[in-house]
Short mmCIF file of C-alpha atoms and ligand atoms in Angstrom, two decimals:
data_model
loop_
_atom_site.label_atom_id
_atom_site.label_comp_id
_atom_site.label_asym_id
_atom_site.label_seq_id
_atom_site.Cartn_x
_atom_site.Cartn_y
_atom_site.Cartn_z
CA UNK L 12 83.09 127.69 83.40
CA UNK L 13 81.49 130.78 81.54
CA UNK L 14 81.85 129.17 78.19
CA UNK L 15 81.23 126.13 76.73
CA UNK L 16 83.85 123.81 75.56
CA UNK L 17 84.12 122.49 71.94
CA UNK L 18 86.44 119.13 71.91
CA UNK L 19 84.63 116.97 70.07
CA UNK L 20 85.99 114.58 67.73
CA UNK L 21 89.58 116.09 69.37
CA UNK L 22 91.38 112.95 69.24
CA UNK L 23 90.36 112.10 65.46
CA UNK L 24 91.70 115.37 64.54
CA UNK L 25 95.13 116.58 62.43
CA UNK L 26 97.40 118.20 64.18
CA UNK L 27 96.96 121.90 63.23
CA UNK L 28 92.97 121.44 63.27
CA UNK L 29 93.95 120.32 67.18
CA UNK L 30 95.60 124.01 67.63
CA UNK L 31 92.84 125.40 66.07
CA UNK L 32 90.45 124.02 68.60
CA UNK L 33 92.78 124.96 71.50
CA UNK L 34 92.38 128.68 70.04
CA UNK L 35 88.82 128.43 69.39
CA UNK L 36 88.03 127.25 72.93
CA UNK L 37 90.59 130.31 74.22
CA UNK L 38 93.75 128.49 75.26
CA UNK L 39 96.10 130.21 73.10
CA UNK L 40 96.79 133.45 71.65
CA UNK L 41 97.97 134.10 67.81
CA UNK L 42 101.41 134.13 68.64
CA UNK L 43 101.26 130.81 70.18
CA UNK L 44 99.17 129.43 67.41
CA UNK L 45 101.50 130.08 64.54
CA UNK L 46 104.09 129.18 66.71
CA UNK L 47 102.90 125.60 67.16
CA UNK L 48 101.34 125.56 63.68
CA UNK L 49 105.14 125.77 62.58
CA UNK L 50 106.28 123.26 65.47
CA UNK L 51 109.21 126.03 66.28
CA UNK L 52 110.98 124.64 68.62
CA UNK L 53 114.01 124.86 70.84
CA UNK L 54 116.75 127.46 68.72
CA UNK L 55 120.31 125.32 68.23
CA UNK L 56 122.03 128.44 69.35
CA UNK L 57 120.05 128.72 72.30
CA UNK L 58 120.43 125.04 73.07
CA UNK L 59 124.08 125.27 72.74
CA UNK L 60 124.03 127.83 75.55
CA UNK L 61 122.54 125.41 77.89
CA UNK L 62 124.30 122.60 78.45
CA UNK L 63 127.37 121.43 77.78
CA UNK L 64 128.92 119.60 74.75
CA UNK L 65 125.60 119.81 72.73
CA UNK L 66 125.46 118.08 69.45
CA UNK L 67 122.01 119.48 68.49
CA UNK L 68 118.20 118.86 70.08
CA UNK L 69 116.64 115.70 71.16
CA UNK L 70 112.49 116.20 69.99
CA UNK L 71 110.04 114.45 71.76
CA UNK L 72 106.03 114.32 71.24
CA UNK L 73 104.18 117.62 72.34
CA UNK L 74 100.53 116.95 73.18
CA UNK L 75 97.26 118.05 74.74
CA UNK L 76 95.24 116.38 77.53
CA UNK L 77 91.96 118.62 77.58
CA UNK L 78 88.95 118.55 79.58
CA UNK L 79 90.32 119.57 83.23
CA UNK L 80 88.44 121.39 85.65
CA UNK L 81 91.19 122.55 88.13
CA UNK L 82 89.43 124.79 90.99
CA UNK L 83 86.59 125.33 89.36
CA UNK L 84 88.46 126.61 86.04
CA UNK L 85 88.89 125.06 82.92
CA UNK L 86 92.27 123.90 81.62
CA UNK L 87 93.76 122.06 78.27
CA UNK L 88 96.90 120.61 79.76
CA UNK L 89 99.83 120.45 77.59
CA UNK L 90 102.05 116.94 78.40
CA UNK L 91 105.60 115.76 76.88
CA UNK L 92 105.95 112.26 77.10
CA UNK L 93 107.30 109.26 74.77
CA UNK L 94 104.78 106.67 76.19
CA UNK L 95 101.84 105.64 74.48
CA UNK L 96 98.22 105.93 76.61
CA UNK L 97 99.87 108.59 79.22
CA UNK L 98 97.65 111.48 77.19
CA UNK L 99 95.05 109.31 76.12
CA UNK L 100 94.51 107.90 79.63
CA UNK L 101 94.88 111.68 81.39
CA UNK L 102 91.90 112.66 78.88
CA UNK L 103 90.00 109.96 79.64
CA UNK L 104 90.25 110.59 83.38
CA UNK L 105 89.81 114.73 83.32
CA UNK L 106 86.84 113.78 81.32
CA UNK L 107 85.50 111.69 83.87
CA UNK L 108 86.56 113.74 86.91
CA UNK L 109 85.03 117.03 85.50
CA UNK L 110 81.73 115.54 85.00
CA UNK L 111 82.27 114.97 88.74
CA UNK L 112 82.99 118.78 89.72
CA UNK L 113 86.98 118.70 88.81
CA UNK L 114 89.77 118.46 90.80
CA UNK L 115 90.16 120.93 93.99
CA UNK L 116 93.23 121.59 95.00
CA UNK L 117 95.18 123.62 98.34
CA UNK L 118 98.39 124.91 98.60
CA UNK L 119 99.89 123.51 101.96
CA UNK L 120 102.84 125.50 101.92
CA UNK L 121 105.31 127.09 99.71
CA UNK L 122 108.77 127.29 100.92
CA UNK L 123 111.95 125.40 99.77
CA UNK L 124 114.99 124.26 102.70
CA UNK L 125 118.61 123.97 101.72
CA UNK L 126 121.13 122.45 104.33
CA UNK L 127 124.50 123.00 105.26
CA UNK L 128 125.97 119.57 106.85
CA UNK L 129 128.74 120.32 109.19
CA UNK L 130 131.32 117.70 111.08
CA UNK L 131 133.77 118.12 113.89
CA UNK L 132 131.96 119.78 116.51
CA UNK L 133 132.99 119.54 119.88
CA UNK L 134 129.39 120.35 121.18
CA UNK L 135 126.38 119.87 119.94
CA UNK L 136 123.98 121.48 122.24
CA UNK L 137 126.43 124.40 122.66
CA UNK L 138 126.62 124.67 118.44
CA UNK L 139 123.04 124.38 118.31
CA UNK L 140 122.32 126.80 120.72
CA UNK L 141 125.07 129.35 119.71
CA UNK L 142 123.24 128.89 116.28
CA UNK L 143 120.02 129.66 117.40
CA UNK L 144 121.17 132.62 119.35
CA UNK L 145 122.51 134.14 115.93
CA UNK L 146 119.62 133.20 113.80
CA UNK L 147 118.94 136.70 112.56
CA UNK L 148 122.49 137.93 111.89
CA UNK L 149 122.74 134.55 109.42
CA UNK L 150 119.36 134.86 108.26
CA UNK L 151 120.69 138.54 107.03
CA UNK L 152 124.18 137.23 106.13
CA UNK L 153 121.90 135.09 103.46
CA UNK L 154 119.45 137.24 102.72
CA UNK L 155 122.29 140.10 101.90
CA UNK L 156 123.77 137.07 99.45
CA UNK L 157 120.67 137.44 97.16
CA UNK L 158 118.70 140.63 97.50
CA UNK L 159 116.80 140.29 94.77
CA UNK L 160 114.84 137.80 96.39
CA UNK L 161 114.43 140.03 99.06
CA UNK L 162 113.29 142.78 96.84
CA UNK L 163 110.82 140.79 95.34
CA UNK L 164 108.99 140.00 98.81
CA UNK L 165 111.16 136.32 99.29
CA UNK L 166 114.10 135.48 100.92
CA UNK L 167 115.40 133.20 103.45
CA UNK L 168 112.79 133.02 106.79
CA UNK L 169 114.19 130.74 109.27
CA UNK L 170 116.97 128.49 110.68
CA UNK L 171 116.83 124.99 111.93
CA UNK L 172 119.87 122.91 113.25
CA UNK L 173 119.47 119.45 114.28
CA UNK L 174 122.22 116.85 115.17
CA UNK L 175 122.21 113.21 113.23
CA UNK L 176 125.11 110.97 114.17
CA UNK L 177 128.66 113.21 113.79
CA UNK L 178 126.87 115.60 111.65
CA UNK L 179 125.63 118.91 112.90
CA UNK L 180 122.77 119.78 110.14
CA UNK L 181 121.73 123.27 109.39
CA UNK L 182 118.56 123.77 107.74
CA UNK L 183 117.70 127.14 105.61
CA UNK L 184 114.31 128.15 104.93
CA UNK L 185 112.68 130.64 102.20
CA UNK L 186 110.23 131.95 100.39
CA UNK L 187 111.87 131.68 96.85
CA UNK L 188 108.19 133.15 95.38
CA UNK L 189 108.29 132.63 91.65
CA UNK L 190 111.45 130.19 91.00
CA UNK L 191 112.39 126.70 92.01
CA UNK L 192 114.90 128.11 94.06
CA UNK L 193 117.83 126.33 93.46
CA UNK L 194 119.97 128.51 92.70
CA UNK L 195 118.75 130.99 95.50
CA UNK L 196 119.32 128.63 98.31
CA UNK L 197 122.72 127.56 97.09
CA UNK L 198 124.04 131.32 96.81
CA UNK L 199 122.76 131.75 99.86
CA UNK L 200 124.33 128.42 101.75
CA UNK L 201 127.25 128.49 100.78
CA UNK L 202 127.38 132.81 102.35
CA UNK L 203 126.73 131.41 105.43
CA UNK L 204 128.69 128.05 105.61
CA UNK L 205 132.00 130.38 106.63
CA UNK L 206 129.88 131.86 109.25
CA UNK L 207 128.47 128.77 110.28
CA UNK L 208 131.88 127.14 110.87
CA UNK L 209 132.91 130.41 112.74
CA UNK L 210 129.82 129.74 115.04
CA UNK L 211 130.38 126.37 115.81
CA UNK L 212 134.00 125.70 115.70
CA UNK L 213 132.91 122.98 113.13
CA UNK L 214 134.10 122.34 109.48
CA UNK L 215 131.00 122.37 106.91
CA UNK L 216 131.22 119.43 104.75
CA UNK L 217 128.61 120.78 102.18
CA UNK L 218 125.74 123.18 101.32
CA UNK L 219 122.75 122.73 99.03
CA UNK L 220 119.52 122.76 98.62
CA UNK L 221 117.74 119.99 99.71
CA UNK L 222 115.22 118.26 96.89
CA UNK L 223 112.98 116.97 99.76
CA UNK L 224 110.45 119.82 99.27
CA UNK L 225 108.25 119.17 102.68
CA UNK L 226 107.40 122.95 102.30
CA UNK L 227 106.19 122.75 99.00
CA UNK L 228 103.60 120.30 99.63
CA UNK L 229 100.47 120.42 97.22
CA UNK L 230 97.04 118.20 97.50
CA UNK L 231 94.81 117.42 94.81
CA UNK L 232 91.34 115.87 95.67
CA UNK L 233 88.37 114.99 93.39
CA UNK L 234 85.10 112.95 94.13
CA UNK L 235 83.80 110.73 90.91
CA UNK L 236 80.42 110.09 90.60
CA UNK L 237 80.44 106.80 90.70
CA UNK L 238 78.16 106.32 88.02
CA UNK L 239 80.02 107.47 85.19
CA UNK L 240 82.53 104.60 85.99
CA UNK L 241 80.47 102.15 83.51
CA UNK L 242 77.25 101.62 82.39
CA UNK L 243 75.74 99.46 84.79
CA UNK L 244 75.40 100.98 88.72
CA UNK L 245 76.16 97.52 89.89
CA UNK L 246 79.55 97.33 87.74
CA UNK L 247 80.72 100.94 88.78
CA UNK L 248 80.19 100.09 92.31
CA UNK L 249 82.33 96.94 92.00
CA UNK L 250 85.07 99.31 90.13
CA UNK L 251 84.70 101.53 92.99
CA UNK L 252 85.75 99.02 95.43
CA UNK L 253 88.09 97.63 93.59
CA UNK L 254 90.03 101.35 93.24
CA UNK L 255 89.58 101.49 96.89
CA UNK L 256 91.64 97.96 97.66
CA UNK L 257 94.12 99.05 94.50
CA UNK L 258 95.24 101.95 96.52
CA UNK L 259 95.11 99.87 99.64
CA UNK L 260 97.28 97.50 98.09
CA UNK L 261 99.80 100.09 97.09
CA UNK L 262 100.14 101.30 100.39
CA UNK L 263 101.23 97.56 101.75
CA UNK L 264 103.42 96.03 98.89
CA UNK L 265 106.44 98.12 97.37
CA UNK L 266 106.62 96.07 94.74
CA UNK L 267 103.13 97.63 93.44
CA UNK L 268 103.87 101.15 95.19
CA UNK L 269 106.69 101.61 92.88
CA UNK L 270 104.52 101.30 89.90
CA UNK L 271 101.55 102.88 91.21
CA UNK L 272 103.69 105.81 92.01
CA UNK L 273 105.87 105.32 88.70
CA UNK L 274 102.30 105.66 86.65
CA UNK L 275 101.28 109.21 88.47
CA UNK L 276 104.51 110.54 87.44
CA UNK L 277 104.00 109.91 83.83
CA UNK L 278 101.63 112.56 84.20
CA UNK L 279 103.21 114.55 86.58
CA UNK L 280 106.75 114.73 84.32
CA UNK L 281 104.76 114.72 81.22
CA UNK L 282 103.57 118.40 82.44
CA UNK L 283 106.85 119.01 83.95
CA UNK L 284 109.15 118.62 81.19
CA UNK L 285 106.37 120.50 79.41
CA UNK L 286 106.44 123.39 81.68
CA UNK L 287 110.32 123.35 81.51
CA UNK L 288 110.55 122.20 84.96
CA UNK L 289 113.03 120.36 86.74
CA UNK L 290 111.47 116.20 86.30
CA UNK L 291 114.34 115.41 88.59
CA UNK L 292 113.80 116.93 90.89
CA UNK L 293 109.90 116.93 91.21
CA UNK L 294 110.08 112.73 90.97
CA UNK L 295 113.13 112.52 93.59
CA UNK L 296 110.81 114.73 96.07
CA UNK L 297 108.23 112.46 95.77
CA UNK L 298 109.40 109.44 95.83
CA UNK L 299 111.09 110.58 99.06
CA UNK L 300 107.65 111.49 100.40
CA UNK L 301 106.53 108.32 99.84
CA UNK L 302 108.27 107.31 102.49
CA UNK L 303 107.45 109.54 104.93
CA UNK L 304 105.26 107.19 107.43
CA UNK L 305 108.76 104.68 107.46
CA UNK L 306 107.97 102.45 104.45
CA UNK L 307 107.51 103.19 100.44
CA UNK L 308 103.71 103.65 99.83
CA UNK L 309 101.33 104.27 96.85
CA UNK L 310 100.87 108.21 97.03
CA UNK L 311 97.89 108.26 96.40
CA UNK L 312 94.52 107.54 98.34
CA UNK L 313 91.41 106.46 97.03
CA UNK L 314 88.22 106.10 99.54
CA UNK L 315 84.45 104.70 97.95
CA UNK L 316 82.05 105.92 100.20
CA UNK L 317 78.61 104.25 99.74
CA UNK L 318 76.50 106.44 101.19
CA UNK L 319 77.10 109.30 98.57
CA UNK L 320 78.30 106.70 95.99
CA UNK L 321 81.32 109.11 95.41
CA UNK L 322 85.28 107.57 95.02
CA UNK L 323 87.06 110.16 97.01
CA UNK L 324 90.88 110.71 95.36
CA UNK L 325 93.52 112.61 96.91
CA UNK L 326 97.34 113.16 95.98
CA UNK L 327 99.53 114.83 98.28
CA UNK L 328 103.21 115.69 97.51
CA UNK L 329 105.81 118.08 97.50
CA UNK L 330 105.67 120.28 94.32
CA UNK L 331 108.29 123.06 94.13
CA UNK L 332 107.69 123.84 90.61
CA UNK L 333 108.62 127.32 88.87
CA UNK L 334 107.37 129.64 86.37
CA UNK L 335 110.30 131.24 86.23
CA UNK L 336 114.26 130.57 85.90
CA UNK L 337 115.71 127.52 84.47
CA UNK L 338 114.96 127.03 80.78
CA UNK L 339 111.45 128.14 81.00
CA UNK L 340 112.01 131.36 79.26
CA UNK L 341 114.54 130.36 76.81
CA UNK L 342 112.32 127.25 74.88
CA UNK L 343 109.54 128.59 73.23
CA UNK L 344 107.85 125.13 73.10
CA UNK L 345 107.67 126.48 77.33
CA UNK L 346 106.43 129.52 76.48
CA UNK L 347 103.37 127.40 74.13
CA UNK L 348 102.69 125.48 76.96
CA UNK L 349 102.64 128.03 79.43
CA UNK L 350 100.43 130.00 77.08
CA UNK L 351 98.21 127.12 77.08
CA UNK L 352 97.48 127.18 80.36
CA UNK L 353 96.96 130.65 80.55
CA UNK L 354 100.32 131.49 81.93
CA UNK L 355 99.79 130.16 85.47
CA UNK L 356 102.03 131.57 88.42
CA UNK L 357 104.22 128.69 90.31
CA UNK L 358 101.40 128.35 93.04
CA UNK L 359 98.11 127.31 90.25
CA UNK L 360 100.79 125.65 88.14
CA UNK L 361 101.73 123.51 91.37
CA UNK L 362 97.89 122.75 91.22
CA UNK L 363 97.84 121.74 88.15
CA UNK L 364 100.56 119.18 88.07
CA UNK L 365 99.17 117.90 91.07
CA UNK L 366 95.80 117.26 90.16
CA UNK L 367 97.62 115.54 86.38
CA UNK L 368 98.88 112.69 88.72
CA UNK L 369 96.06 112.24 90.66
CA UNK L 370 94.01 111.95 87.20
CA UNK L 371 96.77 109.74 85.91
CA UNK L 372 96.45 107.39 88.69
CA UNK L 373 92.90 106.97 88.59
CA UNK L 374 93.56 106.32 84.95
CA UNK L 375 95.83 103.60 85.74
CA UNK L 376 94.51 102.30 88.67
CA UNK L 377 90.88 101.78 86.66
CA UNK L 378 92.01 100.35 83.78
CA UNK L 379 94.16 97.80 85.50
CA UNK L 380 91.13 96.71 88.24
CA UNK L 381 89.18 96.39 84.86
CA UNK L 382 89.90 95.48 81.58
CA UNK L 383 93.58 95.11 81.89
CA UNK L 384 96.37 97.99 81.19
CA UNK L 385 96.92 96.11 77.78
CA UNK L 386 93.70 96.85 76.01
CA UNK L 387 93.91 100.28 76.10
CA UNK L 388 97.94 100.27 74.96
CA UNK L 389 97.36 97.39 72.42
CA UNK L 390 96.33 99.93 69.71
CA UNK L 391 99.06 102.24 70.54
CA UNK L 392 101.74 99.88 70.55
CA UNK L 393 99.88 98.65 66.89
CA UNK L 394 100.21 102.37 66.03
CA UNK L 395 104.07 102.80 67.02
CA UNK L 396 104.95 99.34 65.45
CA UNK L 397 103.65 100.58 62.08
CA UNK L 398 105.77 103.66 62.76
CA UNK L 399 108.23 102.08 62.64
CA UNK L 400 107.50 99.67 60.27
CA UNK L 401 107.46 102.33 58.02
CA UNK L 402 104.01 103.16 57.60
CA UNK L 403 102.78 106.74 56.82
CA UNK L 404 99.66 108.99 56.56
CA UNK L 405 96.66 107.32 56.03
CA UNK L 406 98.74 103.65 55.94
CA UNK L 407 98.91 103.82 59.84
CA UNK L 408 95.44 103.95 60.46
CA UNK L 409 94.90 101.14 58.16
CA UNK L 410 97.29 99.10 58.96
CA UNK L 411 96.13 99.16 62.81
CA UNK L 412 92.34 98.62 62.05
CA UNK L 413 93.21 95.44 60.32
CA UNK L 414 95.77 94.41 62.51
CA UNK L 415 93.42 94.45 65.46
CA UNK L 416 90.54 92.72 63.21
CA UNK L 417 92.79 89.90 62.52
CA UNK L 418 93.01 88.77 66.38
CA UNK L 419 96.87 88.31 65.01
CA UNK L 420 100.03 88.77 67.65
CA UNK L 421 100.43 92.42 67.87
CA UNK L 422 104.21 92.09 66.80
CA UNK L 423 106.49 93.56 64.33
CA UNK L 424 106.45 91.29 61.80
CA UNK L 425 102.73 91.09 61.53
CA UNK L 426 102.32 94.79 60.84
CA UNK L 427 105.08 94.54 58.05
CA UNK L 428 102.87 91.48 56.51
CA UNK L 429 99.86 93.67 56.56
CA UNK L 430 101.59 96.89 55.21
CA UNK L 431 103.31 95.06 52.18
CA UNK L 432 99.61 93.97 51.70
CA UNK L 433 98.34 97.54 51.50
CA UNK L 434 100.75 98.31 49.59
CA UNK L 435 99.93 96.07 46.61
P1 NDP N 517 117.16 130.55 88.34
O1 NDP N 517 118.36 130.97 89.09
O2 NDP N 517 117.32 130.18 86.91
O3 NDP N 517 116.05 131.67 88.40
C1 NDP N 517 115.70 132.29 89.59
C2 NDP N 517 115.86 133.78 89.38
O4 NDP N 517 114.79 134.27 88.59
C3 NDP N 517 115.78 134.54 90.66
O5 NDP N 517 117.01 134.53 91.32
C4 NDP N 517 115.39 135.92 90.18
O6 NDP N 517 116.56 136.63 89.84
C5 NDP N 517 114.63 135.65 88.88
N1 NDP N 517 113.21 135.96 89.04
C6 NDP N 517 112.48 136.73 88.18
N2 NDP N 517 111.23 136.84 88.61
C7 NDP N 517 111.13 136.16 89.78
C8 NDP N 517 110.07 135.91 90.69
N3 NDP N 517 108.86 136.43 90.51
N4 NDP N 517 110.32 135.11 91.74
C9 NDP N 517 111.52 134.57 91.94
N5 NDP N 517 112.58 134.78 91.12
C10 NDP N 517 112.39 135.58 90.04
O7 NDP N 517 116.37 129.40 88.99
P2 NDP N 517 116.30 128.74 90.43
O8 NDP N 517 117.08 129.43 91.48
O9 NDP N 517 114.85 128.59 90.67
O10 NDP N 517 116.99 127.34 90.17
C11 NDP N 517 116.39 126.42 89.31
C12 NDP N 517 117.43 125.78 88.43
O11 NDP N 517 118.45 125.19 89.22
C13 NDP N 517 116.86 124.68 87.61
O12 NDP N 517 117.37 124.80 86.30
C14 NDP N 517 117.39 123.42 88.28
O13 NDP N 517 117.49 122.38 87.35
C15 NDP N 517 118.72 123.87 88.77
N6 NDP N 517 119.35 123.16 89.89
C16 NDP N 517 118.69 122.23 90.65
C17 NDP N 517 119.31 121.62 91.74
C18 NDP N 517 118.53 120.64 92.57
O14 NDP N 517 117.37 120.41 92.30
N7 NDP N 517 119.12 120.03 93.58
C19 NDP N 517 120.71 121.94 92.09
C20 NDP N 517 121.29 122.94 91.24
C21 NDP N 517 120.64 123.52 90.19
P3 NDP N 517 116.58 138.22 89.92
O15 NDP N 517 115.81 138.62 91.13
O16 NDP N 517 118.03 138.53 90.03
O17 NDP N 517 115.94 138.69 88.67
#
């Protein structure tokens, strides 16, 4: 952290004064900045070419959540999202969190598995083992399926085959280095389903990738000085404690796991959809890893320890996120936010989303052992309900100060009262 920061007042802001500080504190180059200044965004043609049946583009808000330290660098982290208080509660908690030292963050592994599921088989231990015994002639077989991969220092690495019930599952390993894989592993599985069958005298019932990432796995931990939790020492250690039993209780009830683990990934997909990455597939990895000791549980884990008066956060999960392939080079709002973060490779971009739902959660987690998670969204939903009550410019900001003086039912048909008033 060479040089100091300027985000003051970031929030208040306009939009294009907001780029302007991202480019003042280094976060973007010119081309970027124009780019954003102009809100270019996804070309029709180019959107046409992606999916099918296209009708046009679907915009949603871009914003910034500044104020991360990620190992021991700083970061403004661009987030896509519809939902009011995702951004402003991911600022509030990167503030926090890098006044405590930032998030640090390792890499547990960074490998994706595809399976081929086959049926019929005579004998399993005799398919296994006749599997095993040509593990590097199928290893080639997909390897020779994609070079490139090869070429670039990936490729497939190993071979697993296990038997569940009356299937006979083959597991493919690799090092897919830059991408998400997807497409790598499925070229590659379905070259050596043939083979497979040959081998084992089975049929193969399917081959692709699998989205349960368990060698993509990322951790995020941070320590907050407790401290900065409030004001008073003896109210941040009682908001300490109560983070601790929030995450306990998330790892007991599913009913509460599902929304603890629903609120980290409206920072994890925020940064995902950013980043052009695959939400789907990042949020049905995860919620399959929250299973992984038998029963759904909160993801997170949050430890107070008293001695040091430090809440200890960590967020493990699997993370097999890209910075190349799928659409990330063909939307240039992708390239922005790549650009933003200073056009991290798949490994410190991994990091980064990581440590977002860990910040997310605390977020979350603190506001609702505190004041409540409707405080904080009460003015935002005051804001979108003058939206779309018609209110513009200045009106909005007007309208939701004296809204929120009245004490008045945050509801539609109060902001329209108060906006005919203003009006006048
Ligand atoms: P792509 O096929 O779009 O891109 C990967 C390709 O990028 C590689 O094959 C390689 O091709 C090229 N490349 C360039 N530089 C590198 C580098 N440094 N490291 C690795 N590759 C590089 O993407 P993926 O295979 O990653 O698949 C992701 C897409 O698949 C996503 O759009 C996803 O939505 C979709 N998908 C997801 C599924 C799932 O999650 N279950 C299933 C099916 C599809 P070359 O070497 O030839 O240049």
């Amino acid at each position: 952290n060479q040089k100091k920061l300027n985000w003051l007042g970031f929030q208040k802001k306009e939009r294009t004064e907001r780029i302007q500080m991202l480019k003042d504190n280094g976060f973007l180059t010119e081309e970027f900045e124009q780019l954003l200044k102009k809100n270019e965004n996804l070309p029709l043609e180019t959107a046409n070419q992606m999916t099918e049946n296209g009708i046009g583009t679907f915009a949603l808000p871009f914003s910034i959540a500044p104020n991360f330290i990620i190992d021991e660098k700083d970061y403004a982290v661009p987030m896509v999202t519809e939902e009011p208080s995702v951004v402003a509660g991911c600022s509030y908690a990167a503030k926090i969190i890098g006044k405590s030292g930032g998030f640090t963050t390792k890499i547990l592994d960074r490998k994706m598995i595809g399976q081929v599921a086959l049926y019929d088989i005579l004998d399993f231990e005799n398919a296994i083992s006749m599997i095993l015994e040509n593990k590097n002639e199928i290893l080639k077989i997909a390897n020779d399926a994609h070079p490139s991969i090869v070429a670039r220092g990936g490729g497939a690495i190993n071979i697993e085959a296990k038997n569940i019930d009356e299937f006979l599952i083959v597991y493919l390993i690799a090092d897919v280095k830059e991408a998400m894989g997807a497409n790598i592993l499925n070229t590659m599985l379905e070259t050596i389903k043939m083979p497979l069958e040959n081998i084992t005298n089975g049929k193969s019932l399917m081959a692709i990738l699998s989205n349960y990432a368990t060698e993509s796995l990322v951790k995020a931990e941070c320590e907050v000085n407790v401290k900065l939790l409030s004001s008073s020492m003896e109210t941040s250690i009682e908001t300490a404690k109560k983070i601790e039993l929030a995450s306990k209780f998330a790892k007991l009830d599913i009913y509460r796991a599902t929304t603890h683990n629903k609120g980290i990934f409206n920072g994890i997909d925020a940064v995902v959809i950013a980043t052009g990455n695959d939400w789907r597939a990042i949020e049905a990895g995860g919620n399959a890893f929250a299973v992984k000791n038998g029963k759904y549980e909160g993801l997170t884990t949050w430890t107070f320890d008293e001695s040091t008066n430090k809440l200890k956060g960590e967020l493990t999960l699997p993370m097999p996120i890209a910075s190349v392939g799928g659409s990330i080079g063909l939307n240039p709002s992708v390239k922005a936010a790549f650009n933003i973060l200073g056009n991290p490779d798949a490994r410190t971009l991994a990091s980064i989303i990581t440590s977002v739902g860990l910040a997310q959660n605390f977020a979350a987690v603190k506001a609702l052992v505190t004041t409540g998670i409707q405080h904080g969204h009460m003015k935002l939903q005051a804001r979108s309900l003058a939206l779309f009550a018609g209110a513009k410019g200045k009106e909005i900001d007007i309208v939701v100060e004296k809204l929120l003086e009245s004490g008045k039912s945050i509801n539609l048909e109060n902001v329209k009262v108060i906006l005919e008033e203003i009006k006048i």
